[in-house]
XYZ file of C-alpha atoms in Angstrom:
634
model
C 86.549 -55.174 21.817
C 83.492 -55.055 19.555
C 83.970 -56.445 16.085
C 81.416 -55.079 13.601
C 80.981 -57.242 10.543
C 79.190 -57.143 7.208
C 78.670 -60.429 5.396
C 76.474 -61.737 2.591
C 76.326 -65.338 3.827
C 72.916 -66.674 4.686
C 72.084 -67.365 8.309
C 71.988 -70.836 9.777
C 69.167 -70.417 12.230
C 69.986 -71.411 15.752
C 67.292 -69.498 17.552
C 66.039 -71.489 20.492
C 62.929 -69.407 21.196
C 60.193 -71.544 22.730
C 57.230 -72.306 20.532
C 53.845 -71.089 21.664
C 51.753 -73.893 23.151
C 48.582 -75.173 21.538
C 45.436 -73.582 22.895
C 43.102 -76.519 23.405
C 39.483 -76.574 24.574
C 38.653 -74.790 27.818
C 38.367 -78.094 29.694
C 39.778 -80.777 27.349
C 37.567 -83.844 27.269
C 38.119 -87.532 26.548
C 40.020 -88.267 23.295
C 40.997 -84.646 22.715
C 44.499 -85.416 21.395
C 45.094 -87.269 18.156
C 46.554 -90.784 18.671
C 49.654 -90.040 16.569
C 50.466 -86.718 18.216
C 53.812 -88.035 19.598
C 54.963 -88.801 16.029
C 54.942 -85.127 15.035
C 55.702 -84.615 11.329
C 56.402 -88.357 10.965
C 52.725 -89.216 11.413
C 52.453 -90.042 7.717
C 54.570 -93.120 8.433
C 51.475 -94.881 9.756
C 50.123 -94.911 6.199
C 53.298 -96.478 4.804
C 52.314 -100.161 5.342
C 49.004 -99.608 3.553
C 50.611 -97.739 0.663
C 53.244 -100.456 0.229
C 50.619 -103.190 0.412
C 48.376 -101.528 -2.192
C 51.301 -101.149 -4.591
C 52.463 -104.732 -4.020
C 48.966 -106.156 -4.548
C 48.510 -104.099 -7.706
C 51.794 -105.285 -9.225
C 51.386 -108.944 -8.285
C 47.688 -109.388 -9.062
C 46.287 -110.473 -12.399
C 45.366 -107.519 -14.592
C 41.721 -108.564 -14.668
C 41.379 -108.612 -10.857
C 43.542 -105.642 -9.909
C 42.071 -103.137 -7.458
C 42.644 -99.768 -9.112
C 40.808 -97.939 -6.325
C 43.293 -99.123 -3.682
C 46.219 -97.759 -5.680
C 44.448 -94.386 -6.070
C 43.850 -93.763 -2.368
C 47.325 -92.363 -1.686
C 47.317 -90.046 -4.762
C 43.924 -88.810 -3.542
C 45.478 -87.895 -0.187
C 48.311 -86.061 -1.950
C 45.785 -84.225 -4.098
C 43.907 -83.166 -0.960
C 47.124 -81.839 0.563
C 47.758 -79.838 -2.601
C 44.414 -78.120 -2.930
C 44.267 -77.567 0.839
C 47.543 -75.640 0.469
C 46.171 -73.766 -2.553
C 43.155 -72.662 -0.516
C 45.406 -71.451 2.308
C 47.682 -69.488 -0.046
C 44.845 -67.895 -2.023
C 42.954 -66.977 1.144
C 45.990 -65.298 2.692
C 46.669 -63.406 -0.527
C 43.083 -62.185 -0.886
C 42.726 -61.108 2.744
C 46.089 -59.289 2.616
C 44.873 -57.285 -0.387
C 41.588 -56.558 1.350
C 39.195 -56.990 -1.559
C 35.964 -58.704 -0.400
C 37.509 -59.302 3.045
C 34.869 -60.192 5.643
C 36.505 -59.522 9.019
C 39.293 -57.070 9.805
C 40.334 -58.701 13.055
C 43.770 -60.200 13.210
C 45.473 -63.593 13.125
C 48.429 -64.146 15.420
C 50.978 -66.882 16.160
C 48.654 -68.394 18.774
C 46.045 -69.156 16.108
C 48.662 -70.626 13.809
C 49.693 -73.022 16.585
C 46.093 -74.212 16.841
C 45.818 -74.643 13.085
C 49.188 -76.285 12.536
C 47.792 -79.843 12.556
C 45.249 -79.260 9.795
C 46.495 -82.351 7.944
C 45.591 -84.767 10.768
C 42.186 -85.307 9.193
C 43.827 -86.264 5.890
C 45.870 -88.963 7.608
C 42.718 -90.114 9.394
C 40.700 -90.284 6.171
C 43.514 -92.256 4.525
C 43.398 -94.864 7.277
C 39.610 -95.102 7.023
C 39.744 -95.561 3.224
C 42.408 -98.276 3.433
C 40.598 -100.144 6.227
C 37.264 -100.058 4.409
C 38.916 -101.107 1.155
C 40.679 -104.010 2.854
C 37.828 -105.360 5.008
C 34.657 -104.478 3.045
C 34.201 -106.431 -0.162
C 31.970 -103.793 -1.776
C 34.806 -101.224 -1.546
C 37.172 -103.225 -3.743
C 37.684 -102.858 -7.502
C 35.276 -99.919 -7.807
C 34.108 -98.876 -11.278
C 35.003 -95.403 -12.471
C 31.408 -94.161 -12.694
C 27.889 -95.101 -11.610
C 25.110 -92.538 -11.856
C 22.854 -94.179 -9.251
C 25.630 -94.078 -6.629
C 26.310 -90.382 -7.299
C 22.594 -89.528 -6.936
C 22.331 -91.532 -3.686
C 25.394 -89.716 -2.291
C 23.910 -86.282 -3.080
C 20.515 -87.116 -1.579
C 21.964 -88.650 1.576
C 24.223 -85.649 2.131
C 21.492 -83.029 1.706
C 19.118 -85.070 3.843
C 20.448 -87.192 6.747
C 24.034 -85.839 6.861
C 23.110 -82.155 6.900
C 20.189 -82.745 9.291
C 22.227 -84.804 11.769
C 25.178 -82.396 11.532
C 22.904 -79.437 12.344
C 21.735 -81.021 15.594
C 25.174 -82.366 16.480
C 26.569 -78.859 15.972
C 23.908 -77.350 18.206
C 24.687 -79.978 20.830
C 28.376 -79.083 20.644
C 27.422 -75.530 21.582
C 25.925 -76.744 24.854
C 28.305 -75.606 27.574
C 29.258 -79.184 28.581
C 30.473 -80.240 25.108
C 31.536 -76.742 24.115
C 33.999 -76.398 26.989
C 35.439 -79.875 26.418
C 35.604 -79.958 22.626
C 34.106 -77.337 20.319
C 35.596 -74.263 22.014
C 38.951 -75.284 20.521
C 37.589 -74.657 17.018
C 35.916 -71.394 18.068
C 39.131 -70.011 19.517
C 39.687 -68.698 15.971
C 37.357 -65.745 15.436
C 38.962 -64.805 12.132
C 39.158 -68.069 10.242
C 41.518 -69.422 7.615
C 40.944 -72.522 5.447
C 43.130 -74.538 7.818
C 40.786 -73.619 10.694
C 38.001 -75.626 9.069
C 39.429 -78.989 10.157
C 40.893 -78.037 13.526
C 38.910 -80.060 16.051
C 39.713 -82.445 18.890
C 40.017 -86.076 17.796
C 36.695 -87.199 19.313
C 34.780 -84.357 17.651
C 36.250 -84.965 14.202
C 35.560 -88.691 14.584
C 31.878 -87.819 15.067
C 31.951 -85.728 11.876
C 33.624 -88.543 9.945
C 30.916 -90.928 11.130
C 28.312 -88.645 9.565
C 30.233 -88.296 6.320
C 30.569 -92.058 5.942
C 26.783 -92.452 5.790
C 26.573 -91.755 2.018
C 29.804 -93.586 1.236
C 29.036 -96.732 3.228
C 25.506 -96.776 1.829
C 26.716 -96.897 -1.785
C 29.399 -99.432 -0.847
C 26.949 -101.793 0.858
C 24.334 -101.320 -1.885
C 26.865 -102.073 -4.638
C 26.463 -98.651 -6.288
C 29.849 -97.169 -5.308
C 32.261 -95.727 -7.842
C 35.565 -93.884 -7.840
C 33.851 -90.689 -9.009
C 31.394 -90.860 -6.101
C 34.185 -91.323 -3.536
C 36.584 -88.738 -4.955
C 33.792 -86.285 -5.805
C 32.236 -86.403 -2.325
C 35.546 -85.998 -0.504
C 36.529 -83.137 -2.824
C 33.142 -81.471 -2.243
C 33.586 -81.681 1.527
C 37.061 -80.147 1.319
C 36.073 -77.323 -1.038
C 32.981 -76.306 0.898
C 34.745 -76.593 4.239
C 37.627 -74.378 3.162
C 35.334 -71.947 1.376
C 33.390 -71.310 4.568
C 36.536 -70.424 6.492
C 38.468 -68.342 3.937
C 37.452 -64.857 5.274
C 36.764 -63.365 1.851
C 33.514 -63.419 -0.097
C 33.531 -64.482 -3.735
C 30.174 -66.151 -4.426
C 28.513 -63.765 -6.932
C 25.153 -62.270 -6.028
C 23.885 -63.008 -9.556
C 23.915 -66.709 -8.681
C 21.224 -66.226 -6.028
C 19.298 -63.697 -8.137
C 19.103 -66.154 -11.034
C 18.064 -69.043 -8.793
C 16.667 -67.725 -5.452
C 16.081 -71.164 -3.827
C 19.856 -71.732 -3.994
C 20.273 -69.743 -0.760
C 18.697 -72.683 1.085
C 21.140 -75.225 -0.386
C 24.521 -73.457 -0.546
C 26.157 -71.348 2.119
C 28.766 -68.618 1.563
C 31.963 -67.598 3.388
C 30.096 -64.739 5.105
C 27.363 -67.147 6.209
C 29.748 -69.303 8.207
C 31.903 -66.356 9.294
C 28.903 -65.101 11.266
C 28.796 -68.388 13.128
C 32.345 -67.726 14.378
C 31.481 -64.197 15.509
C 27.914 -64.723 16.805
C 28.281 -68.372 17.973
C 24.535 -69.083 18.338
C 23.472 -68.702 14.708
C 24.134 -70.290 11.298
C 24.772 -73.809 12.587
C 24.324 -75.610 9.254
C 27.176 -77.477 7.586
C 26.951 -76.429 3.908
C 23.166 -76.377 3.384
C 21.462 -73.478 5.244
C 18.024 -75.106 4.852
C 17.917 -76.334 8.448
C 18.831 -72.926 9.870
C 15.847 -71.497 8.017
C 13.565 -74.320 9.209
C 14.550 -73.986 12.875
C 14.952 -70.202 12.954
C 18.687 -69.955 13.628
C 19.685 -67.884 10.606
C 21.608 -64.775 11.650
C 19.657 -61.606 10.855
C 22.721 -59.883 9.420
C 23.547 -62.687 6.952
C 22.376 -60.878 3.805
C 23.763 -57.507 4.915
C 27.249 -58.835 5.619
C 27.229 -60.827 2.376
C 26.460 -57.764 0.230
C 28.824 -55.527 2.212
C 31.714 -57.970 1.768
C 31.096 -58.308 -1.971
C 31.245 -54.523 -2.374
C 34.455 -54.102 -0.410
C 37.298 -52.678 -2.485
C 40.987 -53.542 -2.417
C 42.714 -51.905 0.548
C 45.077 -48.943 0.108
C 47.901 -49.147 2.670
C 49.694 -46.201 4.276
C 53.102 -47.903 4.404
C 54.557 -50.583 2.133
C 57.648 -52.684 2.838
C 59.153 -53.868 -0.444
C 61.204 -57.022 0.005
C 62.152 -59.990 -2.206
C 62.972 -63.688 -2.198
C 66.327 -64.856 -0.836
C 67.212 -68.537 -1.149
C 65.415 -70.785 -3.671
C 63.452 -72.329 -0.791
C 62.315 -68.943 0.559
C 59.222 -69.179 -1.661
C 57.858 -71.693 0.847
C 58.748 -69.522 3.859
C 56.567 -66.627 2.734
C 53.245 -66.118 4.456
C 51.564 -67.273 1.233
C 53.671 -70.440 1.265
C 53.724 -73.058 3.988
C 52.322 -71.551 7.188
C 54.396 -73.959 9.295
C 57.587 -72.559 7.735
C 56.493 -68.913 7.608
C 55.875 -68.985 11.358
C 59.516 -69.859 12.060
C 62.845 -68.229 11.182
C 64.154 -69.066 7.718
C 66.349 -72.139 7.605
C 67.589 -74.384 4.819
C 67.898 -77.507 6.963
C 64.455 -79.007 6.233
C 64.567 -82.638 5.165
C 61.614 -82.656 2.776
C 62.873 -79.692 0.709
C 64.820 -82.056 -1.549
C 61.545 -83.669 -2.614
C 60.218 -80.235 -3.593
C 63.245 -79.403 -5.740
C 61.353 -79.836 -9.083
C 58.731 -77.310 -7.924
C 61.460 -75.026 -6.575
C 63.255 -75.090 -9.915
C 59.986 -74.321 -11.724
C 59.433 -71.271 -9.501
C 62.945 -70.047 -10.278
C 62.306 -70.359 -14.023
C 59.014 -68.468 -13.671
C 60.695 -65.598 -11.827
C 63.087 -65.151 -14.750
C 60.131 -64.036 -16.854
C 57.542 -62.799 -14.330
C 58.532 -59.687 -12.451
C 55.645 -57.937 -10.718
C 55.540 -57.286 -6.986
C 52.679 -58.943 -5.090
C 51.155 -58.586 -1.623
C 52.089 -61.212 0.973
C 51.179 -59.682 4.326
C 48.911 -57.117 5.931
C 49.508 -55.566 9.342
C 47.860 -52.857 11.396
C 49.620 -50.580 13.887
C 47.377 -48.068 15.633
C 45.622 -46.368 12.677
C 48.370 -47.228 10.212
C 47.658 -49.809 7.498
C 50.767 -51.748 6.530
C 51.481 -54.157 3.692
C 54.499 -56.197 2.674
C 55.108 -56.637 -1.044
C 57.517 -59.161 -2.513
C 59.474 -58.827 -5.733
C 59.791 -62.327 -7.254
C 63.551 -62.220 -7.646
C 66.166 -64.271 -5.800
C 69.422 -63.180 -4.190
C 71.449 -64.769 -6.988
C 69.625 -62.609 -9.514
C 70.406 -59.441 -7.524
C 74.103 -60.280 -7.674
C 74.090 -60.582 -11.485
C 75.017 -57.370 -13.338
C 72.849 -58.274 -16.318
C 69.792 -58.424 -14.035
C 70.202 -54.963 -12.483
C 68.207 -53.063 -15.084
C 65.376 -55.589 -14.981
C 65.210 -55.598 -11.188
C 65.293 -51.808 -10.985
C 62.437 -51.753 -13.469
C 60.368 -54.057 -11.236
C 61.165 -51.957 -8.146
C 60.224 -48.750 -9.951
C 56.974 -50.301 -11.146
C 56.143 -51.202 -7.534
C 56.956 -47.656 -6.379
C 54.682 -46.159 -9.031
C 51.916 -48.588 -8.103
C 52.279 -47.527 -4.455
C 52.100 -43.899 -5.611
C 48.856 -44.600 -7.455
C 47.366 -46.262 -4.362
C 48.146 -43.241 -2.197
C 50.866 -44.927 -0.132
C 52.717 -42.415 2.070
C 55.931 -44.339 2.771
C 57.685 -47.187 0.966
C 60.656 -48.916 2.572
C 63.274 -50.639 0.466
C 64.143 -53.855 2.220
C 67.134 -56.164 1.869
C 68.783 -56.019 -1.566
C 66.228 -53.651 -3.088
C 68.367 -50.780 -1.758
C 71.816 -52.065 -2.744
C 74.193 -49.231 -3.527
C 75.420 -51.089 -6.610
C 71.830 -51.518 -7.763
C 70.223 -48.106 -7.275
C 72.321 -46.228 -4.678
C 69.892 -46.852 -1.818
C 66.906 -45.791 -3.893
C 68.313 -42.496 -5.180
C 67.927 -43.720 -8.770
C 64.138 -43.705 -8.449
C 64.014 -40.183 -7.017
C 66.071 -38.921 -9.939
C 63.819 -40.681 -12.439
C 60.619 -39.541 -10.718
C 61.285 -36.148 -9.086
C 57.551 -35.521 -8.452
C 57.006 -38.671 -6.385
C 54.665 -38.107 -3.433
C 55.407 -41.465 -1.828
C 58.512 -41.170 0.325
C 61.288 -43.732 -0.086
C 63.004 -44.855 3.104
C 66.031 -47.153 3.219
C 66.028 -47.278 7.041
C 69.740 -46.545 7.367
C 69.278 -44.111 10.267
C 67.432 -46.664 12.400
C 69.887 -49.431 11.457
C 72.713 -47.191 12.667
C 70.792 -46.380 15.855
C 70.171 -50.069 16.603
C 73.840 -50.979 16.139
C 75.025 -48.010 18.207
C 72.728 -49.029 21.051
C 73.868 -52.658 20.753
C 77.484 -51.810 21.540
C 78.114 -52.378 25.261
C 79.025 -49.431 27.453
C 82.732 -49.180 28.137
C 83.740 -50.382 24.675
C 87.044 -48.769 23.656
C 87.613 -50.220 20.186
C 85.396 -51.237 17.265
C 86.791 -53.107 14.257
C 84.984 -52.860 10.899
C 85.260 -55.836 8.542
C 83.942 -56.097 4.986
C 82.868 -53.626 2.337
C 82.006 -50.159 3.566
C 78.526 -48.894 2.820
C 76.301 -45.989 3.836
C 75.506 -47.455 7.250
C 79.117 -48.356 7.993
C 80.218 -44.812 7.211
C 77.599 -43.286 9.518
C 78.453 -45.772 12.255
C 82.185 -45.129 12.069
C 81.757 -41.364 12.251
C 79.292 -41.607 15.163
C 81.658 -43.903 17.088
C 84.650 -41.617 16.558
C 82.591 -38.711 17.813
C 81.796 -40.749 20.935
C 85.525 -41.216 21.554
C 85.640 -44.893 20.559
C 88.558 -46.046 18.436
C 87.491 -47.255 14.972
C 89.677 -49.661 12.990
C 89.002 -50.021 9.244
C 90.499 -52.566 6.871
C 90.632 -50.746 3.520
C 92.722 -47.690 2.750
C 90.082 -45.981 0.581
C 87.549 -46.269 3.424
C 90.093 -44.860 5.863
C 90.734 -41.828 3.605
C 87.017 -41.227 3.037
C 86.238 -41.299 6.764
C 89.214 -39.147 7.613
C 88.021 -36.442 5.223
C 84.596 -36.461 6.843
C 86.088 -36.306 10.335
C 88.302 -33.315 9.636
C 85.761 -30.765 10.896
C 85.629 -32.478 14.312
C 88.255 -33.144 16.942
C 87.993 -36.922 17.072
C 89.698 -37.908 13.803
C 92.586 -39.322 15.816
C 90.261 -42.155 16.862
C 90.346 -43.510 13.315
C 92.920 -46.268 12.712
C 93.852 -48.045 9.468
C 94.731 -51.741 9.709
C 94.794 -53.336 6.269
C 93.601 -56.861 5.550
C 91.070 -57.909 8.196
C 90.590 -61.412 6.821
C 88.774 -64.413 8.233
C 92.126 -65.589 9.587
C 92.481 -62.366 11.541
C 88.938 -62.795 12.771
C 90.152 -66.042 14.309
C 92.745 -64.024 16.216
C 90.082 -61.941 17.954
C 90.117 -62.268 21.706
C 87.677 -64.604 23.436
C 84.296 -63.016 24.060
C 84.550 -60.555 21.161
C 81.110 -59.283 20.125
C 80.435 -59.478 16.390
C 77.607 -57.139 15.345
C 76.427 -57.097 11.709
C 75.351 -53.776 10.224
C 74.076 -55.169 6.925
C 70.721 -56.771 6.204
C 72.372 -60.199 6.156
C 73.923 -61.816 9.241
C 77.555 -62.952 9.298
C 78.600 -66.572 9.080
C 79.598 -67.887 12.473
C 83.351 -68.586 12.538
C 84.236 -68.474 16.215
C 82.468 -70.543 18.876
C 83.856 -68.469 21.743
C 82.633 -65.120 20.357
C 79.183 -63.563 20.599
C 77.394 -63.117 17.266
C 74.476 -60.657 17.180
C 71.755 -60.903 14.582
C 71.039 -58.168 12.028
C 69.769 -54.740 13.239
C 66.256 -55.429 14.473
C 63.753 -54.707 17.235
C 60.949 -56.446 19.088
C 57.616 -55.098 17.931
C 54.835 -53.927 20.303
C 51.996 -56.309 21.098
C 49.489 -53.995 19.464
C 51.149 -54.363 16.045
C 48.499 -56.698 14.708
C 48.195 -59.646 12.346
C 51.693 -60.990 12.893
C 51.860 -64.753 12.339
C 55.003 -65.072 10.225
C 58.713 -64.400 10.669
C 60.752 -61.923 8.682
C 63.413 -64.085 7.055
C 65.769 -65.453 9.760
C 64.516 -63.219 12.582
C 62.594 -64.733 15.525
C 58.886 -64.284 16.081
C 57.641 -60.708 16.537
C 61.055 -59.281 15.635
C 61.361 -56.962 12.626
C 64.369 -55.564 10.839
C 65.317 -51.942 11.421
C 64.785 -51.246 7.712
C 61.174 -52.361 7.885
C 60.438 -50.612 11.187
C 61.865 -47.336 9.878
C 59.025 -47.042 7.363
C 56.438 -47.652 10.098
C 57.974 -44.890 12.237
C 58.077 -42.454 9.307
C 54.401 -43.204 8.703
C 53.423 -42.806 12.361
C 55.318 -39.555 12.769
C 54.266 -38.156 9.407
C 57.833 -37.333 8.364
C 57.424 -36.190 4.787
C 61.033 -36.816 3.738
C 63.007 -39.295 1.673
C 65.829 -41.280 3.243
C 67.747 -42.671 0.313
C 70.944 -42.106 -1.616
C 73.423 -40.365 0.653
C 70.690 -38.866 2.833
C 70.474 -40.110 6.426
C 67.634 -39.120 8.755
C 68.312 -37.986 12.331
C 69.616 -41.055 14.191
C 68.580 -39.801 17.629
C 65.153 -38.687 16.438
C 64.220 -41.987 14.811
C 65.539 -43.962 17.805
C 63.545 -41.899 20.323
C 60.391 -42.275 18.201
C 60.854 -46.067 18.087
C 61.120 -46.313 21.850
C 58.098 -44.043 22.367
C 55.973 -46.207 20.067
C 56.842 -49.364 22.000
C 59.588 -50.954 19.911
C 62.198 -52.661 22.090
C 65.900 -53.127 21.223
C 66.626 -56.721 20.236
C 70.227 -57.708 20.819
C 69.897 -61.458 21.074
C 72.860 -63.409 19.812
C 72.298 -66.465 17.627
C 75.271 -68.634 18.563
């Protein structure tokens, strides 16, 4: 027996898909791995003794001899984590929109796995700061400001640091060092801010040695200050992330007003060329040495101007989704990349520490209601974008929020219309029958819409139908009947499979629709299919959800399928995040339906009571390389 279920409970992820392995250097050399690699996400524990000691010393030391710098080291590390994350989020948002984007090539899960340890260098810098503060007398009790120390830091960076880095970088491109170390960094052709600090341990140690030249000089000369330390570290972070963000934003007027600036400040396009051409633009942040030694890429100025002129991208297909749980804000592609790359789960220990920020986001969404771009994909010649409406599941279930949410959805539809979008899919709760009758409300309000609205019901039905094992004789429907359930029940009866429904009104509705055919005797009414009756299901019963949300697992001896979804083809590009609770490179039927409508050029709406041809959409999916995904999650 197959037991088809609809449920609004959120999924407890139990997917055991293997993570992709890190792609290290071609021939990993000595000291490639970081020393604390076995600690995983608990690597920050190695800073704990130093943090505790700095706090203890501060509280127990006389006010006149307290070391304020020691107590500020840990907040500095937290600040670096914050603006590193801001750079990552802004970069992903800007490149998804397309405005000023430099490279169109894609980022995949493999690159994310390389970039996942971007915070190793922050832990490393914290250790260095604490050790220097503890063992070097000149690094204790630093004043807030000293002009001479700031000037020395600037001069030493532009001179020795940039010069030595240039030649070290060129040496790292020699095949011996490149194969053992630097090739790991260059595995990312299209860079993200996190890529900037992804190097083997030995290589990053060499960089840190260079960067300590200005800092140790002002410490040993007695000219150090907190501003010099914090300012220099912040400068390194900003410039490093800027060069790897894949969108150009440095205005041309800056170089027109002061032409020599091009020798002392690089741009995102400048360093992007180094990742595509490899043998040019070696400089760190100051291009002066590339100009001196003739290694400036000839296309530097052309690419810079071309990127600045690039307009915001107009997609062909838009998938309009929304937030789910309060923590889902962090699981978006613009949130934490480490979470976005895995199926949505609420069992993350550090989420409780983020609860104040989570609550703030929820308050903001009560007043801010405009859809925004979170992801860009490419499939063949089709440009795809995912837009998110900043509303949570709890808000969708509130009657007083329906009008507001429909207004936000309609605004997004009209914006897509203005951009020339051909197809817009209504994902998750944006197509609730209670909300807008699967999108029919918007067609009635805007009868001249050129963009076609697709709720994906035909493909969802096709996926469920093809998930039911051959030889099945009975299918039991549990939960509220909707558009998909009705189509499924009728299709099953027509195939000669007995359908059991739990509510009398659903039974009468289906019976009236089955009257023209000869299989209405396959429809059976059995009132009250409760959770208790679910427990009475025979061992091995298959429970297949037909809603966007997976059922809560009740039985351990039954097979629970995930929501209607399919594995996407390898040539669907720029996929480095998971769609809600689905595994990697698996998309919901509702989202895929819009892609298929766009590929096939079907100029029709699929909303309200309208259902597209189930067989036609299924055949098109298979022809375009989508593979049925029937993996259970128990």
